[in-house]
Coordinates of C-alpha atoms in Angstrom, one line a residue:
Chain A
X1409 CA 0.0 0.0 0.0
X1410 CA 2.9 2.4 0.9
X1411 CA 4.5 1.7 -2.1
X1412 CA 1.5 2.4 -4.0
X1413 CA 0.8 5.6 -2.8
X1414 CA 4.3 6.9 -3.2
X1415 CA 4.1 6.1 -6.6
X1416 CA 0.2 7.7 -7.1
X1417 CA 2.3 11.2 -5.4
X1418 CA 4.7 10.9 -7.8
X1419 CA 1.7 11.3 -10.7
X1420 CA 0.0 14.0 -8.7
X1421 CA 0.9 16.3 -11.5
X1422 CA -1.0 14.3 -14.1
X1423 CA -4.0 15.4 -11.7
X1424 CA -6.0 18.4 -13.6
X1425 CA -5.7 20.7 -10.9
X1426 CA -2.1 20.2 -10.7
X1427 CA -0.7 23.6 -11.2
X1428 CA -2.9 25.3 -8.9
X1429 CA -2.6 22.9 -6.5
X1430 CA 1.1 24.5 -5.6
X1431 CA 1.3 27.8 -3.3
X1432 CA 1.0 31.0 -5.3
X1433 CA 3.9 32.4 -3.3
X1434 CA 6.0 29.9 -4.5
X1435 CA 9.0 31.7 -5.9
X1436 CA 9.6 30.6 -9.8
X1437 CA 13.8 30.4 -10.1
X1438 CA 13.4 28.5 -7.0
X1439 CA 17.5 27.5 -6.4
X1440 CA 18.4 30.6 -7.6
X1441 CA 20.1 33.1 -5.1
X1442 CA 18.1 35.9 -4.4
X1443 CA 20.2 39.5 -5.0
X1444 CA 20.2 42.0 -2.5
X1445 CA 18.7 44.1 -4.2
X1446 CA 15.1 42.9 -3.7
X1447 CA 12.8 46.2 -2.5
X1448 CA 10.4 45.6 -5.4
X1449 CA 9.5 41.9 -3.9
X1450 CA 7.3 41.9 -0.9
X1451 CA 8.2 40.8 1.5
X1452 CA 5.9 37.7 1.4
X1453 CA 7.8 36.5 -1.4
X1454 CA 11.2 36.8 -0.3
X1455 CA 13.1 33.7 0.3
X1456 CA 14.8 33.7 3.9
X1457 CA 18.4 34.7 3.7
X1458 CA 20.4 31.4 3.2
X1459 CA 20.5 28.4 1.6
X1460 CA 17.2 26.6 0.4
X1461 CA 15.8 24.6 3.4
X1462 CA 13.2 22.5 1.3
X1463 CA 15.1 19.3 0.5
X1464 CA 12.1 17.5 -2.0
X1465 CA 11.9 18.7 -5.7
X1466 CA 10.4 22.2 -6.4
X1467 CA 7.4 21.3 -8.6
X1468 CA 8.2 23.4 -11.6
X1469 CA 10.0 26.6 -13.1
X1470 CA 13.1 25.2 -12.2
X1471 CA 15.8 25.5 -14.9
X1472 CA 17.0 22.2 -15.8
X1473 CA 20.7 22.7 -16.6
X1474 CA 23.5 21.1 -14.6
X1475 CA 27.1 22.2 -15.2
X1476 CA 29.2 20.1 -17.6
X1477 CA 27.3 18.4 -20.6
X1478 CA 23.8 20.0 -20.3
X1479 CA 20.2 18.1 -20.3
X1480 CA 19.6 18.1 -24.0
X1481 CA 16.0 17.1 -24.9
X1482 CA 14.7 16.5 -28.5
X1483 CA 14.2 19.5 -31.1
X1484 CA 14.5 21.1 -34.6
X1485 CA 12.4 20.1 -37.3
X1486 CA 10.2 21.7 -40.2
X1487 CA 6.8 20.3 -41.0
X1488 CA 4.1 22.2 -43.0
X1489 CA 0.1 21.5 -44.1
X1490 CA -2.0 23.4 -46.2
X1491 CA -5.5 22.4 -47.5
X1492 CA -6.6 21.6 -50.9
X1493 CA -10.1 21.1 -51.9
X1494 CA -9.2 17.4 -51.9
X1495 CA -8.5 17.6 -48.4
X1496 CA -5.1 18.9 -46.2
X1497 CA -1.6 17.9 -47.8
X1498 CA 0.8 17.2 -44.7
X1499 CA 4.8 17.0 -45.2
X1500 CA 7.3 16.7 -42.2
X1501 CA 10.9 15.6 -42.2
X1502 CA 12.6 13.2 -39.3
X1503 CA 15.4 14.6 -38.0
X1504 CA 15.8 14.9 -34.0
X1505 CA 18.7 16.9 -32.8
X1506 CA 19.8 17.3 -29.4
X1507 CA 22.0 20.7 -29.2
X1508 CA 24.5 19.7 -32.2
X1509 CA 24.2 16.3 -32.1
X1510 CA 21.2 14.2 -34.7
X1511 CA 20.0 12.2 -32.5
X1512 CA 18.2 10.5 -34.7
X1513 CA 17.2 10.8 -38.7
X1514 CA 13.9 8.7 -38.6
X1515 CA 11.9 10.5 -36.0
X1516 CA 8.0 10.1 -36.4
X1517 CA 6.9 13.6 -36.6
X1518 CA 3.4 12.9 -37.7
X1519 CA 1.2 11.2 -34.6
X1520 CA -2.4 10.2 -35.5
X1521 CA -4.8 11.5 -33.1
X1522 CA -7.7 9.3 -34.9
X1523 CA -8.5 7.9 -38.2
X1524 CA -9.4 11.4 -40.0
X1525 CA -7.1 13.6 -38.2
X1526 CA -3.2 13.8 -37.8
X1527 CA -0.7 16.2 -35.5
X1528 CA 2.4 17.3 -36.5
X1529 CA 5.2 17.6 -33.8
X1530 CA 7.3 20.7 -34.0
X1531 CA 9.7 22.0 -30.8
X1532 CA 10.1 19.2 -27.8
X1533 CA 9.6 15.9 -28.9
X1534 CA 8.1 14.6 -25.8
X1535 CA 5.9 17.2 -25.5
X1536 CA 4.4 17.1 -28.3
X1537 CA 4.0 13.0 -28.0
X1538 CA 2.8 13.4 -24.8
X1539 CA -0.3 16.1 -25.5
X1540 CA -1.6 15.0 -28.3
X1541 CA -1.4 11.6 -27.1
X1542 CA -4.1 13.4 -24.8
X1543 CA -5.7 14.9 -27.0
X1544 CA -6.2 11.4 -29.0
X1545 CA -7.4 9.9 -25.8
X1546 CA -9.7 13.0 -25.2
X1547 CA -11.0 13.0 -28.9
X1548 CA -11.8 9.4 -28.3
X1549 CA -13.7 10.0 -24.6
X1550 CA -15.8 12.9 -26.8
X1551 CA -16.6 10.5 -29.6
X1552 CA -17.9 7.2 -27.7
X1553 CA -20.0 10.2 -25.1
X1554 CA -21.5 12.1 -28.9
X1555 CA -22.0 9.2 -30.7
X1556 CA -20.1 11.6 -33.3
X1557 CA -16.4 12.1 -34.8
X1558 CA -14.7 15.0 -33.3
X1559 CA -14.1 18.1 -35.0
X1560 CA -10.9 19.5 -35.7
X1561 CA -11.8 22.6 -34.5
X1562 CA -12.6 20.8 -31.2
X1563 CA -9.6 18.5 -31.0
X1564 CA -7.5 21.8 -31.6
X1565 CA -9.7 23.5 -28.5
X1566 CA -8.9 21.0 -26.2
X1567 CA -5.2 20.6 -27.2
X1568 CA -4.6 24.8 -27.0
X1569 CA -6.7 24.3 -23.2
X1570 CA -4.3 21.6 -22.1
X1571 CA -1.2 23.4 -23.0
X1572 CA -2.4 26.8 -22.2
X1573 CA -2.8 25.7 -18.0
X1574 CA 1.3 24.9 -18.5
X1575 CA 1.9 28.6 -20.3
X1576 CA 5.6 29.9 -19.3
X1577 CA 6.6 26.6 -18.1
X1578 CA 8.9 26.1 -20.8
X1579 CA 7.0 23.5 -22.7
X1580 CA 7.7 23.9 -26.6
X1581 CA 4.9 22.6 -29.1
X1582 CA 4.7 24.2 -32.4
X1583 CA 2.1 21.5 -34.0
X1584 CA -0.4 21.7 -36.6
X1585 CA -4.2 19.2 -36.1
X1586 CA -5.3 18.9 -39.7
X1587 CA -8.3 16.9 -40.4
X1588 CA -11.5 15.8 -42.3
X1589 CA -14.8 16.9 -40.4
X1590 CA -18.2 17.5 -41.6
X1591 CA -17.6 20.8 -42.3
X1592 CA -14.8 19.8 -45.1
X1593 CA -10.8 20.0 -44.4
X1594 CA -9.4 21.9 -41.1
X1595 CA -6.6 22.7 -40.1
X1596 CA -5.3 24.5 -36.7
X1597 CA -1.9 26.0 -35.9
X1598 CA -1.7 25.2 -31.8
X1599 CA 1.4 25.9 -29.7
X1600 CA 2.5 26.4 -26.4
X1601 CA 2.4 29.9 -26.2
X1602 CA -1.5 29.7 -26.4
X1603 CA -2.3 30.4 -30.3
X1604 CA -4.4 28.6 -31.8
X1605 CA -5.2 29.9 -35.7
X1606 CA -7.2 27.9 -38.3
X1607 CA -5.5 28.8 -41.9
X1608 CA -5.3 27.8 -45.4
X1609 CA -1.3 26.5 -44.8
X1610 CA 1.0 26.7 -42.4
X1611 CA 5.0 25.9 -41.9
X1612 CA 6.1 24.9 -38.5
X1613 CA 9.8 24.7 -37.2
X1614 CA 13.5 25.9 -37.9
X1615 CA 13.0 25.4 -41.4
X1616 CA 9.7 27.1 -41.7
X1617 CA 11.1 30.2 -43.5
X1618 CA 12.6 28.3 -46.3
X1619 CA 9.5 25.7 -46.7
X1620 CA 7.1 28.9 -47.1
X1621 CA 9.5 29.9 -49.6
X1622 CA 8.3 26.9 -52.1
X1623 CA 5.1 26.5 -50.7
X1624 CA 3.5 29.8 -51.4
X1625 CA 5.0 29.9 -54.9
X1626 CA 3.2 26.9 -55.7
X1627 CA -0.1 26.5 -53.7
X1628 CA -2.2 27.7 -56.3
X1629 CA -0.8 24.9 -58.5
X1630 CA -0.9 22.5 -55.7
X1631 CA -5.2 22.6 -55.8
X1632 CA -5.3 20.8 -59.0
X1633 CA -4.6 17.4 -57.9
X1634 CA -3.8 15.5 -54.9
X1635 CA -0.1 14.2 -56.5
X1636 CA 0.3 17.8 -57.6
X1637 CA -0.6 19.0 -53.7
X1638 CA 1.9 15.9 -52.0
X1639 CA 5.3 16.8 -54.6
X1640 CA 4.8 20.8 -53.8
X1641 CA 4.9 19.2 -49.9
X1642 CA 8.0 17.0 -51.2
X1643 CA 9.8 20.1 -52.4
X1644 CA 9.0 22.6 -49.9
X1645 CA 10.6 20.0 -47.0
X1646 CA 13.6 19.2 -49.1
X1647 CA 14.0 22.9 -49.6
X1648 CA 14.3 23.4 -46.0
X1649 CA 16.2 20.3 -45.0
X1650 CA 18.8 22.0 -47.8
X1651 CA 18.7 25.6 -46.1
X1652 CA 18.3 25.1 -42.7
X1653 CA 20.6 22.7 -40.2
X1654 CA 18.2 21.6 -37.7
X1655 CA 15.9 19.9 -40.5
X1656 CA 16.9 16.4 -42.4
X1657 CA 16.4 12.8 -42.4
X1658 CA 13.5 11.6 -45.0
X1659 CA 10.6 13.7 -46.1
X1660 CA 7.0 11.8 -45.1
X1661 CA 4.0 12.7 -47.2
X1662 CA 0.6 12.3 -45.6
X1663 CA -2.8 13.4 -47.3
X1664 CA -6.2 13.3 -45.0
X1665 CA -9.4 13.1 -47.4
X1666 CA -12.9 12.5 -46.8
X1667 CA -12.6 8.5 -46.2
X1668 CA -9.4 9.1 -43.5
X1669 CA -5.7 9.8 -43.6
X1670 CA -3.1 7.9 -45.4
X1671 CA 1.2 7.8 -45.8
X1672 CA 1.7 9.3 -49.5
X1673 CA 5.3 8.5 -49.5
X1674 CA 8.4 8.6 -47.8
X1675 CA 11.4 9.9 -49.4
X1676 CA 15.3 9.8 -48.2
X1677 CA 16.1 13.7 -48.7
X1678 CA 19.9 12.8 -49.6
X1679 CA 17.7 11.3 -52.9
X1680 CA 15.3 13.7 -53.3
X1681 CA 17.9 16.4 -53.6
X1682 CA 19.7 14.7 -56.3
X1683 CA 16.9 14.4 -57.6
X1684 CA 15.9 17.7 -57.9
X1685 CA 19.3 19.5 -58.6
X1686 CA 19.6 17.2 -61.7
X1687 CA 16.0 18.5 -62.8
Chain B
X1210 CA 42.5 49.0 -0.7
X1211 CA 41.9 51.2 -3.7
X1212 CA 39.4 49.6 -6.2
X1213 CA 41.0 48.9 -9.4
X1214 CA 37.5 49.8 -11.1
X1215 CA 39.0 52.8 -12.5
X1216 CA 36.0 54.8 -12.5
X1217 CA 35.3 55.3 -8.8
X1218 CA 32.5 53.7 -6.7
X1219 CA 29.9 56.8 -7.5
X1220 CA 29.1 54.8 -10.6
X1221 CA 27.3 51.7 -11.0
X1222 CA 29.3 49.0 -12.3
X1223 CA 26.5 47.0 -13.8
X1224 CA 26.8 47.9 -17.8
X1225 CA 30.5 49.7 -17.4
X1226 CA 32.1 46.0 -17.6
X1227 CA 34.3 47.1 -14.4
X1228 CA 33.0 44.9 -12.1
X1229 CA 35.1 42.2 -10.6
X1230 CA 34.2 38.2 -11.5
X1231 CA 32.0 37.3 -9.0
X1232 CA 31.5 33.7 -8.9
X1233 CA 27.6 32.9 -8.2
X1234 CA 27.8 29.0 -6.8
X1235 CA 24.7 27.4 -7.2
X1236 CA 23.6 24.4 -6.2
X1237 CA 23.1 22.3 -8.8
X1238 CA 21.1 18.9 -8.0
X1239 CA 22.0 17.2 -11.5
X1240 CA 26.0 15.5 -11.8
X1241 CA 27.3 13.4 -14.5
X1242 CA 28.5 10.2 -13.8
X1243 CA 29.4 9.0 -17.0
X1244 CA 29.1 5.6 -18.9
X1245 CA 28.1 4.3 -21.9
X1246 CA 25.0 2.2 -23.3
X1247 CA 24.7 0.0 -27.0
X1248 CA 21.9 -1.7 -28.0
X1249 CA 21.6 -3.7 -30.9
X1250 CA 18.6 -5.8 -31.8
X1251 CA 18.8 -9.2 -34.5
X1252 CA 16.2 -10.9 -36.3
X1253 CA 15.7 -13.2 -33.2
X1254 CA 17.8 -11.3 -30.2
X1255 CA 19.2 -8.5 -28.5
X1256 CA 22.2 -7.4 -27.3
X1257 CA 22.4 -4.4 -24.6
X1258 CA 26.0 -3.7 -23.6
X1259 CA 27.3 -0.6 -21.1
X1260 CA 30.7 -0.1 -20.0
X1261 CA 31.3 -0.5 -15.8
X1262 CA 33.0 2.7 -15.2
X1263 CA 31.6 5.4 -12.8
X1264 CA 33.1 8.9 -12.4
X1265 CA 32.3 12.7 -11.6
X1266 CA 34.5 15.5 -12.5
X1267 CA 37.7 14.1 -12.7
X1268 CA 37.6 11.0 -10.5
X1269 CA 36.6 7.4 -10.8
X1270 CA 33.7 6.1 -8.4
X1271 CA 34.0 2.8 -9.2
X1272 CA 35.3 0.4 -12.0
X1273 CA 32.3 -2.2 -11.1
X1274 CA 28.9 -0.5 -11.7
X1275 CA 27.8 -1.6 -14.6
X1276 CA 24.6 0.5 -16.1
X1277 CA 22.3 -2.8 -17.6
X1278 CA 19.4 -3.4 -15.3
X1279 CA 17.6 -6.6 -15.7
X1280 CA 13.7 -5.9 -16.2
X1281 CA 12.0 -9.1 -17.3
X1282 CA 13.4 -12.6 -18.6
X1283 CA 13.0 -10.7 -22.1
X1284 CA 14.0 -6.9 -21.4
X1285 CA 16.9 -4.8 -20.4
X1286 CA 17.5 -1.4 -19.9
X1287 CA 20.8 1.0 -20.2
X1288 CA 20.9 4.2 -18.2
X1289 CA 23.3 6.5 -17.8
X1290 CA 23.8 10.0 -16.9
X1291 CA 23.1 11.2 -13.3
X1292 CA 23.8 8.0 -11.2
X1293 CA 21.3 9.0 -8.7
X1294 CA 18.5 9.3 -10.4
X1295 CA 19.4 6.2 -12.8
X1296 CA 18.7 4.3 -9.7
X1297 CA 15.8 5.6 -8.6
X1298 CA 14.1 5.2 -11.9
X1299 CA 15.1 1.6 -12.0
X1300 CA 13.4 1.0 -8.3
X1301 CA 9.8 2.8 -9.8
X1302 CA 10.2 0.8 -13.3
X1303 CA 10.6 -2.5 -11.0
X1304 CA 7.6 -1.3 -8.8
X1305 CA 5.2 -0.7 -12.1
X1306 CA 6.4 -4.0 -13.3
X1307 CA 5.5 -5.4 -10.2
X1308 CA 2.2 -4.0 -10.4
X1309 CA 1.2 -4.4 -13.4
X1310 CA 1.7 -8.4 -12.8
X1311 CA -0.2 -8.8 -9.9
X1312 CA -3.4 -6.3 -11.7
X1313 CA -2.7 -8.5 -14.9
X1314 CA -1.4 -11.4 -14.4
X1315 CA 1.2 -11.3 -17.2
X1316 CA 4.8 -10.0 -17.8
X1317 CA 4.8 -6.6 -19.3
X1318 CA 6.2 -6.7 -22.8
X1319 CA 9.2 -5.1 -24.1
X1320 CA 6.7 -2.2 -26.3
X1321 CA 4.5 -1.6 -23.0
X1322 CA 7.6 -0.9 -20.6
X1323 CA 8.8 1.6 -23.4
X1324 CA 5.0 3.3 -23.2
X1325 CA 5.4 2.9 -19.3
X1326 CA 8.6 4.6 -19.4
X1327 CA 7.7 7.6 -21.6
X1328 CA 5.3 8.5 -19.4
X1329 CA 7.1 8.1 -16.7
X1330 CA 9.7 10.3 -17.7
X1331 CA 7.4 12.9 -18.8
X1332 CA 5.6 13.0 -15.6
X1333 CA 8.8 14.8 -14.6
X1334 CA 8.7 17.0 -17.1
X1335 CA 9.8 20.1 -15.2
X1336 CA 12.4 18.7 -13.0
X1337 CA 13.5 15.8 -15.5
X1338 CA 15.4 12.3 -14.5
X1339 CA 19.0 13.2 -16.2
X1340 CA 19.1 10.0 -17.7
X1341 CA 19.4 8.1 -21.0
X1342 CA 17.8 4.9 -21.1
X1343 CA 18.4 2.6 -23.9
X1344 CA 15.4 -0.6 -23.9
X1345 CA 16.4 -4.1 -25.2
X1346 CA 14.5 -6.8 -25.4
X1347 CA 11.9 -9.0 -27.9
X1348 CA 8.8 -8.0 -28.4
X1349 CA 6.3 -10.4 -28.7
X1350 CA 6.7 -12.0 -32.1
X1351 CA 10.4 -12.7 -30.6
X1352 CA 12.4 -10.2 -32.8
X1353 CA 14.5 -8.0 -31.7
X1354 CA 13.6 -4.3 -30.2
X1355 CA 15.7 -1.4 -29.0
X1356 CA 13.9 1.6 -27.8
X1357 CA 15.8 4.4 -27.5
X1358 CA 14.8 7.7 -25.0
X1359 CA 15.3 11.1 -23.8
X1360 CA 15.2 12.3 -20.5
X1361 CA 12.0 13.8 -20.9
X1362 CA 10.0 10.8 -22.5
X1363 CA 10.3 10.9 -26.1
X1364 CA 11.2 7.2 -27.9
X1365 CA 10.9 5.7 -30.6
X1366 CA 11.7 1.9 -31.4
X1367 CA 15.2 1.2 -33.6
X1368 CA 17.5 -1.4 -34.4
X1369 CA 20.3 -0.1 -32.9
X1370 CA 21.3 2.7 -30.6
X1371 CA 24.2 3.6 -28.2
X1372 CA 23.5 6.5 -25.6
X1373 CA 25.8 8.1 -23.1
X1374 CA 28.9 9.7 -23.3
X1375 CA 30.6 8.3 -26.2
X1376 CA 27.5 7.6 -27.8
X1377 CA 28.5 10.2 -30.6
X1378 CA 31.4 8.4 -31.1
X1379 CA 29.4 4.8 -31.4
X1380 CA 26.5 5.7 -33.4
X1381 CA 28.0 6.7 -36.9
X1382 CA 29.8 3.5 -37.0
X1383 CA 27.3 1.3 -36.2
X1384 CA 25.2 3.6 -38.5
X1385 CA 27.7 2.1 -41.4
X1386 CA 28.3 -1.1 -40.3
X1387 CA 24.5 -2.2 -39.5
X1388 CA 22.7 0.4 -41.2
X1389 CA 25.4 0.0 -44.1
X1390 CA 25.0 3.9 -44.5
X1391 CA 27.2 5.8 -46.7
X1392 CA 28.1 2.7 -48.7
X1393 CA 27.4 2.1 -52.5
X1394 CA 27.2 -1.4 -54.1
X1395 CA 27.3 -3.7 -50.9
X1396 CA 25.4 -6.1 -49.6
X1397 CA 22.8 -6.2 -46.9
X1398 CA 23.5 -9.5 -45.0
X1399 CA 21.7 -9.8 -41.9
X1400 CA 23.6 -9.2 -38.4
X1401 CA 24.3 -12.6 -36.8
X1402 CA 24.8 -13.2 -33.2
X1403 CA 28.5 -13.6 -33.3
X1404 CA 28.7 -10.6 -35.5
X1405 CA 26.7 -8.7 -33.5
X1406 CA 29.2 -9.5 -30.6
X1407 CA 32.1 -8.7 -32.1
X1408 CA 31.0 -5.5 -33.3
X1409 CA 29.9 -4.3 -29.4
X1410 CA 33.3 -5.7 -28.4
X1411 CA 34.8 -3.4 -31.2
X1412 CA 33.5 -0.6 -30.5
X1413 CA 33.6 -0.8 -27.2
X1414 CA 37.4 -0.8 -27.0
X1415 CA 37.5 1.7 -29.1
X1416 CA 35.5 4.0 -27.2
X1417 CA 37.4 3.5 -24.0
X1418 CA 40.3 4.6 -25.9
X1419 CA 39.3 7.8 -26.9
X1420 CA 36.0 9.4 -23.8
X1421 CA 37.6 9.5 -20.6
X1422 CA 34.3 8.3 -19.1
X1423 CA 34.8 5.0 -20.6
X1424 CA 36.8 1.9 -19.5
X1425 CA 37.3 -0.7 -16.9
X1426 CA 35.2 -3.0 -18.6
X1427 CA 32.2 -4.1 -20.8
X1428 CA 29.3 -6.0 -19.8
X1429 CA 27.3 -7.5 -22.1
X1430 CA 23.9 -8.8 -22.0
X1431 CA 22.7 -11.0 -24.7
X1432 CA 18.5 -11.7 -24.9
X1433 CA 17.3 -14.7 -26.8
X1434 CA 14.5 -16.6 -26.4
X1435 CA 16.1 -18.8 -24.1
X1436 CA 16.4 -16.2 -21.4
X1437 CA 19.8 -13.7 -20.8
X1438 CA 23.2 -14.6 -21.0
X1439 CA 25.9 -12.2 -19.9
X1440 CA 29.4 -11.6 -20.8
X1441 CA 32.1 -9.6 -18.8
X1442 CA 35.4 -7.8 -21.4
X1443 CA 37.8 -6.2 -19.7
X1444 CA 38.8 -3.0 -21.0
X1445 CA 41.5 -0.2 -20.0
X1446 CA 41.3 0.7 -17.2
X1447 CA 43.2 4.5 -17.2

């Protein structure tokens, strides 16, 4: 029983009152030693002169670097979506970097949430996993209670609510929740800053700048057909994996239509690029 | 003793660049000890090696603490990093195994320990564990899995991984010698066993020549269907 409620504490914070279960007063840089020069703070706020006396963890807002070779987690990426009246085109790449180092070049950057809709992962790869993991659990919940599929608009709702209570915590999710719902293709730009924008196309990551690049010179094109809509997606990712460092691996095509999502292809970009300079 | 500020104490100092190096010690609750982890999954096996050597700074610990942990008759795990909390995570993985047997009834697979994990990583996601882990094991068809992590929870499944402080090192030349990258007009032959082992021993020693953190010696722990086998290399040892 002990053992058992140790480890129920330890997921207190998957508990949906977890951040405002923690004092208010609670100073954020917690280990961080106060200056002198602290007249603004009242005094309520104030730490007590010395060292800090609470042994256990401070809950959150404490920067995560050690000295020495620093706590790298997961990042760098561009992915992109933009609808067509066939349905929402989605390209990502697959690289994972962690600082300088690729951690790995066949990252799964496009995470189902259910049969009609994907997420993209930009930013922290966890975090992204993690929410819209969720989400898909949420969107699921929603679906067996209203006897009905969830909307994108609503799966992007309750992923912008989940991420919005952890606002300035230093959670990074860039992603994009394109779908097929009754009211035709959607697509929402969510991230952990708190937007949430529906739009016509959007690029998300590192590479973003450089994917726009192609992908609004060609959009217009892209609405003829669904191959035309998935090589403009091809192009725009190996542009950026080209351009920008952070972005590489293989270029993954998705397309969600009326009848569901499926994999379109999935390029190396070392391939592609021959391919493309040649042409 | 005159200041050797220059500009005299009227001014503030902050912005002027005049200031004296003040050395802000902070306590930091994160160290590294070290160590490296390889895993490297077969058609019908899997083989999770880590080297034995503990450190911090500039000493050595110990020579003997190897970083494979024993989950299930069919899983392993590498950790390394912060020493500390690489233990403590093994205790609460043990603990959710345990669990899960007694609610269940069955042995957790090697795909729902990685799931387990992720979340149990994550669930620290503002105060992380400062570990690595590297998952071996077969998964339920008996083939090989290696699930590599983050500290913060995010995995995916591979055939082959190292982690740790050489693992920059490692990884590109395993990526050429069982991913054959970067090679034209050669054949893909399937990784056999002994291959396998020589290849973990290889790089293992070369490793230890070159990242301080690595030496004293290799363990090697070899998953088949027939249960775990392990090996113990000696390697240097400066």
């Amino acid at each position: 029983m002990a053992l058992a409620s140790v480890l129920r504490a330890e997921l207190a914070e998957f508990s949906p009152n977890f951040p405002k279960n923690f004092p208010k007063n609670f100073p954020k840089n917690f280990l961080e030693d106060f200056p002198d020069d602290s007249e603004g703070i009242p005094e309520i706020l104030r730490d007590p002169p010395g060292p800090p006396r609470v042994l256990a963890a401070p809950p959150w807002g404490f920067e995560a670097e050690p000295e020495g070779p620093g706590l790298q987690i997961l990042h760098g990426t561009t992915t992109l979506a933009f609808k067509t009246p066939h349905g929402v085109t989605v390209a990502v790449d697959s690289r994972a970097t962690a600082g300088s180092y690729i951690a790995s070049q066949s990252v799964r950057k496009v995470l189902p949430i259910d049969g009609r809709m994907l997420g993209t992962m930009a930013g922290g790869a966890a975090d992204c996993a993690f929410w819209q993991r969720l989400v898909a659990r949420q969107c699921r919940v929603q679906e067996l209670r209203n006897k009905e599929p969830v909307s994108v608009a609503a799966a992007s709702k309750l992923l912008a609510n989940l991420v919005y209570q952890y606002k300035g915590l230093g959670l990074s999710l860039g992603t994009m929740l394109c779908g097929w719902d009754k009211r035709g293709p959607g697509l929402y730009y969510v991230d952990s800053e708190g937007q949430r924008v529906a739009g016509a196309a959007f690029a998300v990551g590192s590479g973003s700048s450089y994917a726009y690049g192609v992908l609004d010179r060609g959009l217009a094109a892209a609405a003829r057909s669904e191959e035309a809509a998935c090589e403009l997606a091809r192009r725009a990712i190996a542009q950026a994996a080209h351009r920008d460092a952070y972005s590489g691996g293989c270029v993954r095509v998705m397309h969600v239509g009326p009848e569901g999502w499926k994999e379109v292809s999935h390029d190396d970009i070392a391939e592609l690029q021959d391919k493309y300079l040649e042409a | 003793m005159l200041s050797t500020a220059g500009c005299g104490l009227s001014l503030p100092e902050a912005g002027y660049g005049l200031e004296a190096p003040v050395q802000h010690h902070r306590f930091s609750p994160y160290t590294f000890n070290g160590g490296t982890v390889l895993a490297i999954a077969g058609e019908d096996f899997c083989i999770v090696a880590s080297d034995t050597r503990l450190s911090e700074g500039y000493s050595i610990h110990s020579r003997d603490s190897p970083k494979c942990y024993k989950l299930t008759e069919r899983t392993v795990i590498g950790c390394t990093g912060f020493h500390g909390d690489c233990l403590t995570l093994t205790k609460i993985i043990e603990a959710r195994l345990k669990m899960y047997k007694h609610s269940n009834n069955k042995t957790m697979t090697t795909g729902a320990i990685a799931a387990m994990l992720s979340t149990i990583l994550y669930s620290r996601r503002f105060f992380p564990y400062y570990v690595y882990n590297i998952i071996g094991g077969l998964d339920e068809e008996g083939k090989g899995a290696v699930y590599s992590f983050d500290p913060v929870g995010s995995y995916e499944r591979d055939n082959f991984k190292a982690g740790g402080s050489a693992s920059a090192m490692l990884q590109p030349l395993l990526d050429n010698q069982i991913g054959f990258k970067n090679m034209q007009n050669v054949e893909h032959v399937p990784l056999t066993l002994e291959k396998a082992l020589q290849l973990v021993k290889d790089v293992f020693i070369s490793a230890a020549e070159r990242d301080v953190y690595t030496g004293d010696a290799l363990k090697i722990c070899i998953v088949t269907k027939d249960g775990i086998k392990e090996q113990t290399i000696q390697l240097r040892k400066d």
